[in-house]
XYZ file of C-alpha atoms in Angstrom:
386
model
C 4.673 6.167 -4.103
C 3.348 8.438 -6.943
C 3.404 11.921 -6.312
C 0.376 14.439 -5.065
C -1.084 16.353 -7.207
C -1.734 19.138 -4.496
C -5.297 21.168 -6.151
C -5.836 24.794 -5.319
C -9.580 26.124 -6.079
C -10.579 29.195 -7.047
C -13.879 30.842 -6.027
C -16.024 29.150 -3.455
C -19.302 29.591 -4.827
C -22.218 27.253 -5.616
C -20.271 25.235 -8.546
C -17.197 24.307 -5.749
C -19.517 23.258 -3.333
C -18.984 19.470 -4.953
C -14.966 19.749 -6.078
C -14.247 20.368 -2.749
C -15.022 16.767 -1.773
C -14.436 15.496 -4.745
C -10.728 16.499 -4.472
C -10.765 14.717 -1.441
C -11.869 10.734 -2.472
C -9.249 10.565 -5.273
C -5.797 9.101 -4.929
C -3.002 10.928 -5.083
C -4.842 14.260 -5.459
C -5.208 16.657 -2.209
C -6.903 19.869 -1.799
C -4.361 22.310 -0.286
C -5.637 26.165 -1.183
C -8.432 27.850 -1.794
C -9.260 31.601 -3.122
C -12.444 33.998 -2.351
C -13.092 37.254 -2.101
C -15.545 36.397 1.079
C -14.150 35.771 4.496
C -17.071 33.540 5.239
C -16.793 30.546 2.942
C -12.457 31.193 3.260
C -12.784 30.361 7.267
C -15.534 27.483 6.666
C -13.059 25.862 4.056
C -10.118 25.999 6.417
C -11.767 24.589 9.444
C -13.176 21.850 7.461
C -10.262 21.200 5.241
C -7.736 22.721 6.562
C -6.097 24.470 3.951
C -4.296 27.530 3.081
C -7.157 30.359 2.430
C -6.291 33.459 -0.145
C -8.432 36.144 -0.725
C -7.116 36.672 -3.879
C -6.159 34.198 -7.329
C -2.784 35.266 -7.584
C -2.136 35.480 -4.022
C -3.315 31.635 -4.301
C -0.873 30.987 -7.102
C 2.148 32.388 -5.239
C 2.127 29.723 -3.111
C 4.583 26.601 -3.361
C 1.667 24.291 -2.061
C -0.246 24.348 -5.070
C 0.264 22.214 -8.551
C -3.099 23.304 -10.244
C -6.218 25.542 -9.958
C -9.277 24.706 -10.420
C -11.230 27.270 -11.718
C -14.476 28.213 -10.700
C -14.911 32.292 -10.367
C -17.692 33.666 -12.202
C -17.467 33.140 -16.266
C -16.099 36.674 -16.485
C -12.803 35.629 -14.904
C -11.856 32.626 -16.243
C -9.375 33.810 -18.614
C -8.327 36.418 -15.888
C -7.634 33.477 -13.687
C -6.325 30.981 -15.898
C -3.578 33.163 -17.134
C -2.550 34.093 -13.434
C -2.488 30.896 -12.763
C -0.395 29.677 -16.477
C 2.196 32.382 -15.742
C 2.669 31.267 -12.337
C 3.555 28.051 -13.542
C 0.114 25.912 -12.668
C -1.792 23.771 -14.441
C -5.747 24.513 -15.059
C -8.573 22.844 -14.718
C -11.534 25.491 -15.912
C -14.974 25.210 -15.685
C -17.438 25.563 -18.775
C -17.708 27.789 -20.472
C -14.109 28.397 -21.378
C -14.600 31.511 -22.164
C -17.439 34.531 -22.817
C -15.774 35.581 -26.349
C -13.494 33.661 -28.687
C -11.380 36.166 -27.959
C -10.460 35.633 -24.462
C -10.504 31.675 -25.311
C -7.368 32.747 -28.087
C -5.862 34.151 -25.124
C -6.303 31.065 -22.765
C -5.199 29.114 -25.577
C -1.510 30.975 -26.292
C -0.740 31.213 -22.816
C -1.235 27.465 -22.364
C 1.100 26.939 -25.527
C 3.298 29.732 -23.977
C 4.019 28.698 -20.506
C 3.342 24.688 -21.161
C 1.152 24.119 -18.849
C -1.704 21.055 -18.530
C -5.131 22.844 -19.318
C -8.418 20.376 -18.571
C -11.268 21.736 -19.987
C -13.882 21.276 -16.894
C -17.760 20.405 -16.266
C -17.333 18.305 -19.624
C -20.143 15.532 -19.942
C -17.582 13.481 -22.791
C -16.454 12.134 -19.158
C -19.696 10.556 -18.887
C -19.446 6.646 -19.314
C -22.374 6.369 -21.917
C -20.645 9.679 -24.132
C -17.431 8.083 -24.699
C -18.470 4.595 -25.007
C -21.134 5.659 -27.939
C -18.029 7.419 -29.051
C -15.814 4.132 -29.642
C -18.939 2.248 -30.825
C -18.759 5.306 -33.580
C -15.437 5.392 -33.939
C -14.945 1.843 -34.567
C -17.547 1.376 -37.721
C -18.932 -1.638 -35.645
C -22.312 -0.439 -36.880
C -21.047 1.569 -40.027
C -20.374 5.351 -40.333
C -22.479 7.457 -38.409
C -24.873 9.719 -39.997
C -27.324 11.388 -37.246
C -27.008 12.473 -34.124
C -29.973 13.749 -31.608
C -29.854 15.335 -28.052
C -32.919 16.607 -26.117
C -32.110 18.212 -22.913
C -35.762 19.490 -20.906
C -34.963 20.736 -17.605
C -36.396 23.736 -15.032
C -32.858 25.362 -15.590
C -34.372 29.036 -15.759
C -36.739 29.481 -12.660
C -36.247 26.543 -10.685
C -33.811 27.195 -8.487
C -32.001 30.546 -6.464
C -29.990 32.621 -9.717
C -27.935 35.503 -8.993
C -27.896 38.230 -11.298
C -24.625 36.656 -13.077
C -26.368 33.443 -13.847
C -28.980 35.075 -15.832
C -27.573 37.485 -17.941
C -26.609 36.454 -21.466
C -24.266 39.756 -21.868
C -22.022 38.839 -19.422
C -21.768 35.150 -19.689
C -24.976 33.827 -17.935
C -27.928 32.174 -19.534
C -28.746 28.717 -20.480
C -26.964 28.749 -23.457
C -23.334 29.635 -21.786
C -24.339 27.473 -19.031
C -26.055 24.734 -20.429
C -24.538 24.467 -23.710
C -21.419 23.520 -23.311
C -23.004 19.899 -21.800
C -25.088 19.541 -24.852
C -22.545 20.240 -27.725
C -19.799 18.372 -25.543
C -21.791 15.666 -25.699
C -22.444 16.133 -29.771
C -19.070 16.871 -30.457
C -17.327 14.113 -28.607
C -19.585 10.979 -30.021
C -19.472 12.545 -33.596
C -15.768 12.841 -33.287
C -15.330 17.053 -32.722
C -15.046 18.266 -36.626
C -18.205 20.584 -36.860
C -18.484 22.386 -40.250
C -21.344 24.600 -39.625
C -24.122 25.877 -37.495
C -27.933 26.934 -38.287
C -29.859 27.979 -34.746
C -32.380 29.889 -33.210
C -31.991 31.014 -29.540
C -34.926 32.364 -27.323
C -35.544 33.790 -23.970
C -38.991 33.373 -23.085
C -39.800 33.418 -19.355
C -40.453 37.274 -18.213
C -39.117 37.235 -15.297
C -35.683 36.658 -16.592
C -35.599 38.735 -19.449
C -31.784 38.201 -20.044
C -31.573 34.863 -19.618
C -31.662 32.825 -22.932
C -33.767 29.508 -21.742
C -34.150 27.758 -24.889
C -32.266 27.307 -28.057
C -32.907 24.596 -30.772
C -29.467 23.736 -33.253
C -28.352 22.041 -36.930
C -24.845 21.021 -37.139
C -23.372 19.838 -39.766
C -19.520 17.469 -39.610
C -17.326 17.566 -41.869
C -17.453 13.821 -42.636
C -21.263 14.798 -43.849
C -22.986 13.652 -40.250
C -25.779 15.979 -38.661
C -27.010 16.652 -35.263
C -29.307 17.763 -33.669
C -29.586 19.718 -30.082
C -32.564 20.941 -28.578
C -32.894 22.885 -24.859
C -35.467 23.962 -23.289
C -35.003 25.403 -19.431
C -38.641 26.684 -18.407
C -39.212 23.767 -16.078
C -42.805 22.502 -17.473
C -41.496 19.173 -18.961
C -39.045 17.366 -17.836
C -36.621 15.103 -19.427
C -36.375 12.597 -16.813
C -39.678 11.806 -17.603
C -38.011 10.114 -21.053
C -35.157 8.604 -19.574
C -36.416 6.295 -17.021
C -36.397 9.057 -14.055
C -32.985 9.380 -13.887
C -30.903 12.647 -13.997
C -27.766 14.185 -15.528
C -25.510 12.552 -12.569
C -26.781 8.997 -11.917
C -29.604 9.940 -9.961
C -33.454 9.500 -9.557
C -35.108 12.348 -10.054
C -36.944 13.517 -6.393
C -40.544 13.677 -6.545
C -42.899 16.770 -5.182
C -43.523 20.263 -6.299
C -41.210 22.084 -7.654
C -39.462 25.527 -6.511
C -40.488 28.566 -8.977
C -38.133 31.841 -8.801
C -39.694 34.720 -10.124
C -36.192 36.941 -10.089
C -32.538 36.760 -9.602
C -31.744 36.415 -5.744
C -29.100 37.670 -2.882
C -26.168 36.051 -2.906
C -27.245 33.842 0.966
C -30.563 32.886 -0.594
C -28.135 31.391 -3.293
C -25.163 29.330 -1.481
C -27.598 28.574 1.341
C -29.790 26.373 -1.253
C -26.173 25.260 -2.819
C -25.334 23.938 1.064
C -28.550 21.482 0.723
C -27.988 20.453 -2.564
C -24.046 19.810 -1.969
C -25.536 17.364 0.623
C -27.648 15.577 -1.504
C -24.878 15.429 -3.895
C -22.697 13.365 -1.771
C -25.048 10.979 0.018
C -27.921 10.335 -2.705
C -27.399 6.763 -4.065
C -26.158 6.739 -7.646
C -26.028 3.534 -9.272
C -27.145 4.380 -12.714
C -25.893 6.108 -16.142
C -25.875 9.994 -16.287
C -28.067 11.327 -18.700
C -27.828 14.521 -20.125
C -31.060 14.533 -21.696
C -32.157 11.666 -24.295
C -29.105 10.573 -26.915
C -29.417 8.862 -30.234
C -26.582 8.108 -32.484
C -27.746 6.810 -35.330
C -25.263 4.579 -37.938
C -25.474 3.625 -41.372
C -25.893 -0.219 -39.631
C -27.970 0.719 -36.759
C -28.938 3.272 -33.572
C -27.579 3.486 -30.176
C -29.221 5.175 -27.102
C -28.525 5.036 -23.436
C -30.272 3.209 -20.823
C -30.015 2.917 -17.468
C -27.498 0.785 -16.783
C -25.272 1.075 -20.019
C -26.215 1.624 -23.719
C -29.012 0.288 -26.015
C -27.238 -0.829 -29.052
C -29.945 -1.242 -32.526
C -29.329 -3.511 -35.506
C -30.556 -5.873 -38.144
C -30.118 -8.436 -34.788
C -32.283 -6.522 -32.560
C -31.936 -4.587 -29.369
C -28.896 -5.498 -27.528
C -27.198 -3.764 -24.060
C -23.878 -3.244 -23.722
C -23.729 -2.552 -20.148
C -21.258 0.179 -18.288
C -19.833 0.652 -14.845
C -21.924 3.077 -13.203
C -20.600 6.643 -12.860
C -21.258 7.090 -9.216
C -19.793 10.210 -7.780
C -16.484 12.253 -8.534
C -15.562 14.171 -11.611
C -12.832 13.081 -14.102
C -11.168 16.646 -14.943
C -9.147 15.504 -11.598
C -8.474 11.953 -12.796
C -7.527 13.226 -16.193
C -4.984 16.114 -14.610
C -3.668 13.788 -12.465
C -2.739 10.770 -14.872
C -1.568 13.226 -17.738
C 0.869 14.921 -15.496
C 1.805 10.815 -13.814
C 2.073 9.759 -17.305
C 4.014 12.840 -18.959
C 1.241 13.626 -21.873
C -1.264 15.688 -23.281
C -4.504 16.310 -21.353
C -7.813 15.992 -23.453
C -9.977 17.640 -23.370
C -8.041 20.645 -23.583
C -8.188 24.713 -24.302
C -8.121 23.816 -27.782
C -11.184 21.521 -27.561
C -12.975 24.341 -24.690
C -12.455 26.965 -27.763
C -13.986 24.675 -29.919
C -17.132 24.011 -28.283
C -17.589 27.742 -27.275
C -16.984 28.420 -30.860
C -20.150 26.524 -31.488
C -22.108 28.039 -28.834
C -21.414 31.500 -30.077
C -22.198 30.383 -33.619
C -25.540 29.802 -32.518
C -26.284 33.004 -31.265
C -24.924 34.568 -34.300
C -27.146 32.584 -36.506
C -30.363 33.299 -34.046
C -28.999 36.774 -34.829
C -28.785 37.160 -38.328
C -31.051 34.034 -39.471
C -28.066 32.684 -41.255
C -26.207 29.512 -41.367
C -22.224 29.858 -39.713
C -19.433 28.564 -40.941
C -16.714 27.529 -38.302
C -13.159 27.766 -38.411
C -11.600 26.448 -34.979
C -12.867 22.935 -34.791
C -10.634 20.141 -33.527
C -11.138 16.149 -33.470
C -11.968 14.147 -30.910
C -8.901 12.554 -29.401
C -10.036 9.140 -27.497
């Protein structure tokens, strides 16, 4: 029998709400810990898991039960609580965004070289089936080299649905573009192979009621093998993506019909987990037998263009349109699958701190050039490494 890889979660907010079953449903990985600061969601873990409850990180970490922590405190502390958790000796999976500052990501970074630990960068969409399939298609030359890249992402991220104050302030990591924009330039970065030269970008926050909260953002990159992308956002909740792609959403799922809920200001913290209770539910019972899109994808080749669809990827050439069909995602995330079979198989993890410091790197960029209305030059890029 393989060994356990025995998970220990930290913060029991809205984002854990789906690890914690996740965890769960995959072999050889069990959910044995978890950390909060709130007796509440500590005492509803244990009787429904039944595992050791902390109400602290490092408390957490101190305990011989736990192999890895899963990181998922507010984006303030995630280089407070990956570095307890390195110099205790466990292995990290941390949500997006790395990091608030490059700073703290340099930190992350040298005490993952420093202690050895595995690092998974979390909430990554180059796990997505479509993302890393357009990425071999790429990577191969099947269709020539690539030359354009395209990602539209339209979604009611600002106002349509509960926010606490942390969620929608830009100054201390909140805002679509922490929040959202690691999906989109994950998603860039990992098809055009991760080697981004420079950064032109203009970032807005446009809906009143959330004065802090940057809701839209529009992006140039440029590679370093001469490719460009493209990445538009826009979270005000009037058009929708799904509309594009078919009706179906960023996890495999058709978009629910009706009116939509408007918020017209940050909310209590109940107001909050209470709607991420409901939506947990309909994240583990809602049938998902399609793709994931994040927003509409083009990848465009010197021989021809490839997009998703719903049941795989639309692949364009001199022949015409052809599918190249893919498993469906269904539920589950991979950071757990890619811990786990790393550690089983003694090697690197990918993607890792290095690639989290890259995308945030690129995130950042774009507010500086919004900034100063000038193009950025980066210097921490690294490739793509499946």
């Amino acid at each position: 029998m393989e060994p356990t890889l025995k998970v220990g979660l930290a913060g029991l907010g809205s984002v854990s709400r789906t690890i914690l079953y996740n965890i769960q449903n995959i072999e050889n990985v069990q959910l044995t810990a978890v950390a909060d600061v709130r007796q509440e969601p500590l005492e509803r873990a244990r009787a429904q898991f039944g595992v050791e409850t902390y109400e602290s990180v490092e408390a957490m970490c101190e305990s011989s039960n736990v192999d890895a922590v899963w990181v998922c405190t507010p984006n303030l502390f995630h280089t407070e609580h990956t570095i307890i958790a390195a110099e205790h000796g466990k292995h990290v999976i941390c949500e997006k965004p790395m990091a608030i500052t490059l700073e703290q990501a340099q930190e992350m970074v040298d005490v993952v070289d420093r202690t050895g630990i595995r690092y998974v960068q979390g909430h990554s969409k180059i796990f997505d089936p479509p993302v890393r399939r357009m990425r071999e298609i790429v990577s191969s030359g099947e269709i020539g080299r690539l030359i354009q890249l395209n990602n539209w992402t339209y979604k009611p991220w600002v106002s349509g649905q509960p926010r606490l104050d942390t969620e929608v302030d830009f100054r201390i990591g909140g805002g679509a573009l922490y929040r959202q924009g690691p999906h989109q330039t994950d998603v860039v970065r990992g098809i055009g192979g991760g080697m981004v030269k420079s950064v032109r970008a203009t970032v807005g926050r446009h809906n009143p009621d959330f004065p802090m909260a940057e809701g839209n953002f529009s992006a140039f990159l440029e590679f370093e093998d001469g490719a460009v992308a493209t990445m538009a956002f826009n979270g005000y909740g009037y058009l929708d993506i799904t509309e594009l792609t078919w009706g179906i959403g960023e996890g495999g799922q058709m978009r629910a019909e009706g009116p939509r809920q408007h918020f017209t200001g940050a909310v209590e913290t109940d107001v909050k987990y209470d709607w991420a209770m409901r939506d947990d539910h309909r994240e583990r019972t809602e049938e998902r037998t399609k793709q994931p899109f994040y927003g509409l994808t083009v990848a465009s080749c010197e021989g021809g263009d490839i997009r998703q669809s719903p049941d795989g990827l639309y692949l364009y050439d001199h022949d015409g349109r052809k599918e190249v069909p893919l498993p469906p995602k269904g539920h589950g995330r991979g950071e757990l699958i890619e811990m786990r079979n790393a550690l089983m198989e003694e090697r690197a993890t990918f993607p890792d701190a290095r690639w989290g410091m890259a995308t945030l790197e690129v995130i950042l960029a774009m507010r500086e050039s919004s900034d100063t209305g000038r193009e950025v030059t980066l210097s921490h890029q690294v490739p793509c490494l499946y």
